[in-house]
Coordinates of C-alpha atoms and ligand atoms in Angstrom, one line a residue:
M1 CA -13.2 22.9 -31.5
K2 CA -11.6 22.9 -28.0
Y3 CA -12.7 19.8 -26.0
A4 CA -11.0 20.4 -22.7
R5 CA -12.7 22.6 -20.0
N6 CA -11.1 26.1 -19.9
C7 CA -9.7 25.5 -16.4
I8 CA -7.9 22.4 -17.7
A9 CA -6.6 23.9 -20.9
S10 CA -5.2 26.9 -19.1
M11 CA -3.4 25.0 -16.3
K12 CA 0.0 23.3 -16.2
G13 CA -0.8 20.0 -14.4
Y14 CA 1.2 18.4 -11.7
V15 CA 4.7 17.5 -12.6
P16 CA 6.0 14.5 -10.5
G17 CA 9.7 14.2 -9.7
F18 CA 11.9 12.4 -12.3
Q19 CA 11.7 8.6 -11.8
P20 CA 14.8 7.0 -13.4
D21 CA 15.2 3.3 -14.2
P22 CA 16.4 1.8 -10.8
R23 CA 19.4 0.2 -12.7
E24 CA 20.8 3.7 -13.4
N25 CA 22.1 3.7 -9.8
Y26 CA 21.3 7.2 -8.8
I27 CA 21.4 8.1 -5.1
K28 CA 17.7 8.9 -5.5
L29 CA 16.8 11.8 -3.2
N30 CA 14.1 13.5 -5.2
S31 CA 10.7 12.0 -4.1
N32 CA 11.1 11.6 -0.3
E33 CA 11.0 7.8 -0.6
N34 CA 12.2 5.7 2.3
P35 CA 15.7 4.3 1.7
F36 CA 14.9 1.0 3.5
P37 CA 12.8 -1.8 2.0
P38 CA 9.3 -2.4 3.4
S39 CA 8.9 -4.8 6.4
P40 CA 9.9 -8.4 5.7
R41 CA 6.3 -9.3 6.6
V42 CA 5.2 -7.4 3.5
K43 CA 7.4 -9.6 1.4
E44 CA 5.9 -12.7 3.0
V45 CA 2.4 -11.6 2.3
L46 CA 3.4 -10.5 -1.3
Q47 CA 4.8 -14.0 -2.0
N48 CA 1.7 -15.7 -0.7
L49 CA -0.9 -13.5 -2.3
C50 CA -3.6 -15.7 -3.9
Y51 CA -3.6 -14.8 -7.6
E52 CA -7.1 -16.4 -8.1
D53 CA -8.5 -13.8 -5.8
L54 CA -7.6 -11.0 -8.1
R55 CA -10.8 -11.7 -10.1
L56 CA -12.7 -10.4 -7.1
Y57 CA -13.2 -6.8 -6.2
P58 CA -11.5 -5.6 -3.0
D59 CA -13.3 -4.6 0.2
P60 CA -14.8 -1.2 -0.8
D61 CA -14.5 0.1 2.8
S62 CA -11.0 -1.2 3.7
W63 CA -12.7 -2.3 6.9
E64 CA -9.8 -4.3 8.4
L65 CA -7.3 -1.5 7.7
R66 CA -9.6 1.1 9.3
Q67 CA -9.9 -1.1 12.4
K68 CA -6.2 -1.6 12.5
L69 CA -5.4 2.1 12.1
G70 CA -8.1 2.9 14.7
A71 CA -6.5 0.5 17.2
L72 CA -3.0 2.0 16.6
Y73 CA -4.1 5.6 17.1
G74 CA -7.2 5.4 19.3
F75 CA -10.0 6.1 16.9
S76 CA -13.1 4.3 15.7
P77 CA -13.2 3.0 12.1
G78 CA -16.0 5.5 11.5
Q79 CA -13.4 8.3 12.0
I80 CA -11.1 6.9 9.3
I81 CA -11.3 6.7 5.5
C82 CA -8.7 5.1 3.2
G83 CA -7.5 6.1 -0.2
N84 CA -5.3 5.2 -3.2
G85 CA -2.4 7.3 -1.8
S86 CA -3.0 10.5 0.2
D87 CA -3.3 12.2 -3.2
D88 CA -6.7 10.4 -3.5
I89 CA -7.7 11.5 0.0
L90 CA -6.9 15.2 -0.8
N91 CA -9.0 15.0 -4.0
I92 CA -11.9 13.4 -2.0
I93 CA -11.7 16.2 0.5
L94 CA -11.7 18.9 -2.1
R95 CA -14.7 17.4 -3.9
T96 CA -16.6 16.8 -0.7
F97 CA -16.3 20.2 0.9
T98 CA -15.7 22.8 -1.8
P99 CA -18.5 23.9 -4.0
P100 CA -17.0 24.7 -7.5
G101 CA -16.3 28.5 -7.7
E102 CA -15.6 28.8 -4.0
A103 CA -12.3 29.3 -2.3
V104 CA -9.6 26.8 -1.3
G105 CA -6.5 28.2 0.5
F106 CA -2.9 27.3 1.5
Y107 CA 0.4 29.0 2.3
E108 CA 3.1 28.7 -0.3
P109 CA 5.6 27.2 -0.8
T110 CA 3.7 24.0 -0.2
F111 CA 2.8 20.7 -1.8
P112 CA 2.0 21.8 -5.4
L113 CA -0.9 19.2 -5.8
Y114 CA -3.3 21.4 -3.7
R115 CA -3.3 24.0 -6.3
V116 CA -3.6 21.6 -9.2
L117 CA -6.5 19.7 -7.6
A118 CA -8.3 23.0 -6.8
L119 CA -8.0 24.2 -10.4
I120 CA -9.2 20.9 -11.8
H121 CA -12.2 21.1 -9.5
G122 CA -13.0 24.7 -10.6
A123 CA -12.3 26.2 -7.2
K124 CA -10.9 29.6 -6.5
V125 CA -7.3 29.4 -5.2
V126 CA -6.3 31.8 -2.4
S127 CA -2.7 31.6 -1.3
L128 CA -0.3 33.5 1.0
P129 CA 3.5 33.3 0.8
V130 CA 5.5 32.1 3.9
A131 CA 9.1 33.0 4.2
E132 CA 12.0 32.7 6.7
P133 CA 11.9 32.8 9.7
Y134 CA 9.3 30.0 9.6
D135 CA 8.2 30.0 13.2
Q136 CA 5.4 32.6 12.7
P137 CA 2.7 31.8 10.1
P138 CA 1.2 34.6 8.1
P139 CA -2.3 35.9 9.0
L140 CA -5.1 33.4 8.4
L141 CA -7.2 33.5 5.4
E142 CA -11.0 33.9 6.0
D143 CA -14.0 32.5 4.3
L144 CA -12.4 29.4 2.7
R145 CA -14.2 26.2 2.3
V146 CA -11.0 24.2 2.7
F147 CA -7.5 25.2 4.0
F148 CA -4.6 22.8 3.3
L149 CA -1.6 22.9 5.6
A150 CA 1.3 20.4 5.0
N151 CA 2.8 20.0 8.4
P152 CA 5.7 19.4 8.4
N153 CA 5.9 21.6 5.4
S154 CA 6.9 20.2 2.0
P155 CA 9.3 21.1 0.4
V156 CA 11.0 23.1 3.1
G157 CA 10.6 20.7 6.1
F158 CA 9.8 23.1 9.0
A159 CA 6.7 22.4 11.2
Y160 CA 4.3 24.5 13.2
S161 CA 3.6 23.5 16.8
T162 CA 0.3 21.7 17.7
D163 CA -0.6 24.7 19.9
L164 CA -0.5 27.0 16.8
L165 CA -2.5 24.5 14.8
L166 CA -5.2 24.5 17.5
Q167 CA -5.4 28.3 17.3
M168 CA -5.7 28.0 13.5
A169 CA -8.4 25.3 13.7
Q170 CA -10.5 27.5 16.0
K171 CA -10.3 30.4 13.6
I172 CA -10.8 28.7 10.3
K173 CA -14.4 28.6 9.3
G174 CA -14.2 25.8 6.7
V175 CA -12.4 22.4 6.9
F176 CA -8.9 22.6 8.1
V177 CA -6.8 19.8 6.5
V178 CA -3.5 19.0 8.2
D179 CA -1.5 17.0 5.7
E180 CA 0.8 14.9 7.9
A181 CA 2.6 13.0 5.1
Y182 CA 5.8 13.5 7.1
A183 CA 4.5 13.5 10.7
E184 CA 6.2 10.2 11.7
F185 CA 9.5 12.0 11.3
A186 CA 8.4 15.0 13.5
G187 CA 8.4 15.6 17.2
E188 CA 4.6 16.3 17.3
N189 CA 1.5 15.5 15.4
A190 CA -2.0 16.9 15.4
L191 CA -4.2 13.7 15.7
E192 CA -5.6 14.9 19.0
L193 CA -7.0 18.0 17.4
T194 CA -9.6 15.9 15.6
R195 CA -11.2 15.0 19.0
N196 CA -12.2 18.5 19.9
C197 CA -12.2 20.4 16.6
P198 CA -15.1 19.3 14.4
N199 CA -13.5 20.9 11.3
V200 CA -10.1 19.2 11.4
I201 CA -9.1 16.4 9.1
I202 CA -5.6 14.8 9.4
V203 CA -4.2 13.2 6.2
R204 CA -1.6 10.5 6.4
T205 CA 0.3 8.2 4.0
V206 CA 2.3 5.0 4.2
S207 CA 4.4 6.1 1.2
K208 CA 7.3 7.7 3.2
S209 CA 7.2 6.2 6.7
Y210 CA 6.4 2.6 5.9
S211 CA 8.4 2.4 2.6
L212 CA 5.3 1.7 0.6
A213 CA 5.2 4.5 -2.0
G214 CA 4.7 1.9 -4.7
V215 CA 1.5 0.4 -3.3
R216 CA -0.4 3.7 -3.1
F217 CA -2.2 4.0 0.3
G218 CA -3.2 7.0 2.4
Y219 CA -5.9 7.7 4.9
A220 CA -7.7 10.5 6.7
I221 CA -8.8 10.7 10.4
G222 CA -11.4 13.2 11.5
N223 CA -14.8 13.8 12.9
E224 CA -17.2 11.0 11.9
K225 CA -19.6 13.5 10.3
L226 CA -16.9 14.7 7.9
I227 CA -15.6 11.2 7.2
S228 CA -19.0 9.8 6.4
E229 CA -19.6 12.6 3.8
M230 CA -16.3 11.7 2.2
F231 CA -17.4 8.1 1.8
K232 CA -20.1 9.2 -0.6
V233 CA -17.5 10.9 -2.8
K234 CA -14.7 8.3 -3.0
D235 CA -14.4 5.8 -5.9
P236 CA -16.2 2.6 -4.8
F237 CA -13.1 0.4 -4.9
N238 CA -10.4 2.9 -4.4
V239 CA -7.9 0.7 -2.5
N240 CA -7.0 -2.5 -4.4
R241 CA -6.8 -5.9 -2.9
M242 CA -3.0 -6.2 -3.0
T243 CA -2.6 -2.9 -1.3
Q244 CA -5.0 -3.7 1.5
A245 CA -3.1 -7.0 2.2
L246 CA 0.4 -5.4 2.0
V247 CA -0.4 -2.3 4.1
M248 CA -1.9 -4.5 6.8
A249 CA 1.3 -6.5 7.0
A250 CA 3.4 -3.3 7.3
L251 CA 1.2 -1.9 10.0
E252 CA 1.5 -5.1 12.0
D253 CA 5.3 -4.7 12.1
Q254 CA 5.5 -1.7 14.3
G255 CA 9.0 -2.6 15.6
Y256 CA 10.5 -2.5 12.1
F257 CA 8.7 0.7 11.3
Q258 CA 9.9 2.5 14.4
K259 CA 13.5 1.3 13.9
N260 CA 13.6 2.7 10.4
I261 CA 12.1 6.0 11.5
R262 CA 14.7 6.4 14.2
Q263 CA 17.5 5.7 11.8
I264 CA 16.2 8.3 9.3
I265 CA 15.8 11.0 12.0
E266 CA 19.3 10.3 13.3
T267 CA 20.8 10.5 9.8
R268 CA 18.8 13.7 9.1
D269 CA 20.1 15.4 12.2
W270 CA 23.7 14.2 11.6
F271 CA 23.7 15.2 7.9
S272 CA 22.2 18.6 8.7
K273 CA 25.0 19.4 11.1
E274 CA 27.7 18.2 8.7
A275 CA 26.3 20.1 5.7
A276 CA 26.0 23.2 7.8
A277 CA 29.7 22.7 8.9
L278 CA 30.6 22.7 5.2
G279 CA 28.9 26.1 4.8
Y280 CA 25.5 25.2 3.4
R281 CA 22.5 26.9 4.9
I282 CA 20.1 24.4 6.5
I283 CA 16.6 25.1 7.7
P284 CA 15.9 22.7 10.6
S285 CA 13.7 19.9 9.3
Q286 CA 11.0 17.8 10.9
A287 CA 10.6 15.6 7.8
N288 CA 12.6 12.9 6.0
F289 CA 14.2 15.5 3.8
I290 CA 16.0 18.8 4.1
F291 CA 16.3 21.9 2.0
P292 CA 20.0 22.8 1.8
K293 CA 21.1 26.1 0.2
P294 CA 24.6 26.8 -1.0
Q295 CA 26.0 30.1 0.3
K296 CA 26.1 31.7 -3.1
G297 CA 24.5 30.8 -6.4
R298 CA 21.2 29.4 -7.4
G299 CA 19.5 26.1 -6.6
V300 CA 19.4 25.2 -10.2
K301 CA 23.1 25.3 -10.4
F302 CA 23.3 23.2 -7.2
Y303 CA 20.9 20.7 -8.7
E304 CA 23.0 20.6 -11.9
A305 CA 26.2 20.1 -10.0
L306 CA 24.8 17.1 -8.1
F307 CA 23.0 15.4 -11.0
P308 CA 26.0 14.3 -13.1
R309 CA 27.6 13.0 -9.9
K310 CA 24.6 10.7 -9.6
V311 CA 22.8 12.5 -6.8
L312 CA 19.2 13.2 -7.8
T313 CA 17.4 16.0 -5.9
R314 CA 14.4 18.2 -6.6
F315 CA 14.7 21.8 -7.8
Y316 CA 11.6 24.0 -7.7
D317 CA 11.5 26.9 -10.0
E318 CA 9.2 28.8 -7.7
E319 CA 9.1 31.9 -5.5
G320 CA 11.0 31.3 -2.3
L321 CA 12.5 28.0 -3.4
R322 CA 15.1 29.0 -6.1
D323 CA 18.0 29.2 -3.8
G324 CA 18.2 25.5 -2.8
V325 CA 17.1 22.0 -3.6
R326 CA 15.0 19.5 -1.7
M327 CA 17.0 16.5 -0.7
T328 CA 15.5 13.3 0.8
I329 CA 17.4 11.6 3.6
G330 CA 18.8 8.3 2.4
T331 CA 20.8 5.7 4.2
R332 CA 23.7 6.9 6.4
Q333 CA 26.1 5.5 3.7
E334 CA 24.3 7.3 0.9
M335 CA 24.3 10.6 2.8
A336 CA 28.0 10.2 3.6
E337 CA 28.6 10.0 -0.2
V338 CA 26.4 13.0 -0.8
L339 CA 28.4 15.0 1.8
C340 CA 31.6 14.2 -0.1
V341 CA 30.0 15.4 -3.3
M342 CA 28.8 18.6 -1.6
E343 CA 32.3 19.2 -0.4
E344 CA 33.7 18.6 -3.9
I345 CA 31.4 21.1 -5.5
L346 CA 31.8 23.8 -2.9
P347 CA 34.3 25.9 -5.0
E348 CA 31.5 26.4 -7.6
F349 CA 29.5 28.3 -4.9
R350 CA 32.1 30.6 -3.5
Ligands
PLP1 C1 2.8 17.0 1.7 C2 2.5 15.8 0.9 N1 1.2 15.3 0.9 C3 0.8 14.3 0.2 C4 1.7 13.6 -0.6 C5 1.3 12.4 -1.4 O1 1.6 11.2 -0.9 P1 1.0 9.9 -1.4 O2 2.2 9.1 -1.9 O3 0.3 9.2 -0.2 O4 0.0 10.2 -2.5 C6 3.1 14.0 -0.7 C7 4.0 13.3 -1.6 O5 5.1 13.7 -1.8 C8 3.4 15.2 0.1 O6 4.7 15.7 0.0

């Protein structure tokens, strides 16, 4: 007797990046985490959390956070929904707007979770490949219930302009999801599109930009009609009490957040130039990672040369991604060490 649904039995499941014991002292550049600790205000709140309150359920609506995010970006709380990481938000979107059996689309390479969530839901997956040069997107796919676009793209790091996204939003018949997991590191974002395009939902996370991958918090901003439907689908208490308190503390410290973002962007731009000068091919990135490619040889060999030298990156055994690795931007000192390693291994790629 087979107990699992056919669509589950026949799929692979999402494979997260390797998460080593922190004491192993890797330069950990494989999950796009922020190299800086969260705001000191988060630490203060963490130390003063009332343990007795843990017996109580959290606010099911994350009301205070929605007010805070609304004030930061100029939206009403009714246009915002919070989730247990943006993974949760993507899942809620899929379940709210895609009837099982109907189509969900995206360009590839992209964040692999879109495909996995669609398959779990029993949706049809429609995808089109994108390749270099990345400034022109391929033709739009029609008749989709949901189209996911990671912008900036992951795992490559390029970004489409907001003008182009507007054109896409106007042509797409279903819900157009712009996943802005990395938008804080980019020159532009698409928040304004939600004001005039009733089908656009922007998805954000505090995992990368606020150094809070461990607390699990993401949110979506969009037209109130879309957001209110999503509220019916989310788990009732999907953002826990500790997360709500810690994220609030981080959002209140905008100065700390902006300083970290600036440093990461500066390090990314400096590192990209230096790596290119060594002879690596670099696609300009708008995110907190880059996708360097050695001149010759395969990405897997590059990954394997870095790994024993304690530099942990992400290799994707996928069409269009086999000639490089995805590498998160760490601190300036970490990236200087990585550059030395990349210079040392160069002879292997001549
Ligand atoms: C494009 C993209 N979207 C969403 C996520 C998920 O982020 P979160 O930690 O908020 O679940 C990631 C994580 O790597 C990502 O790369």
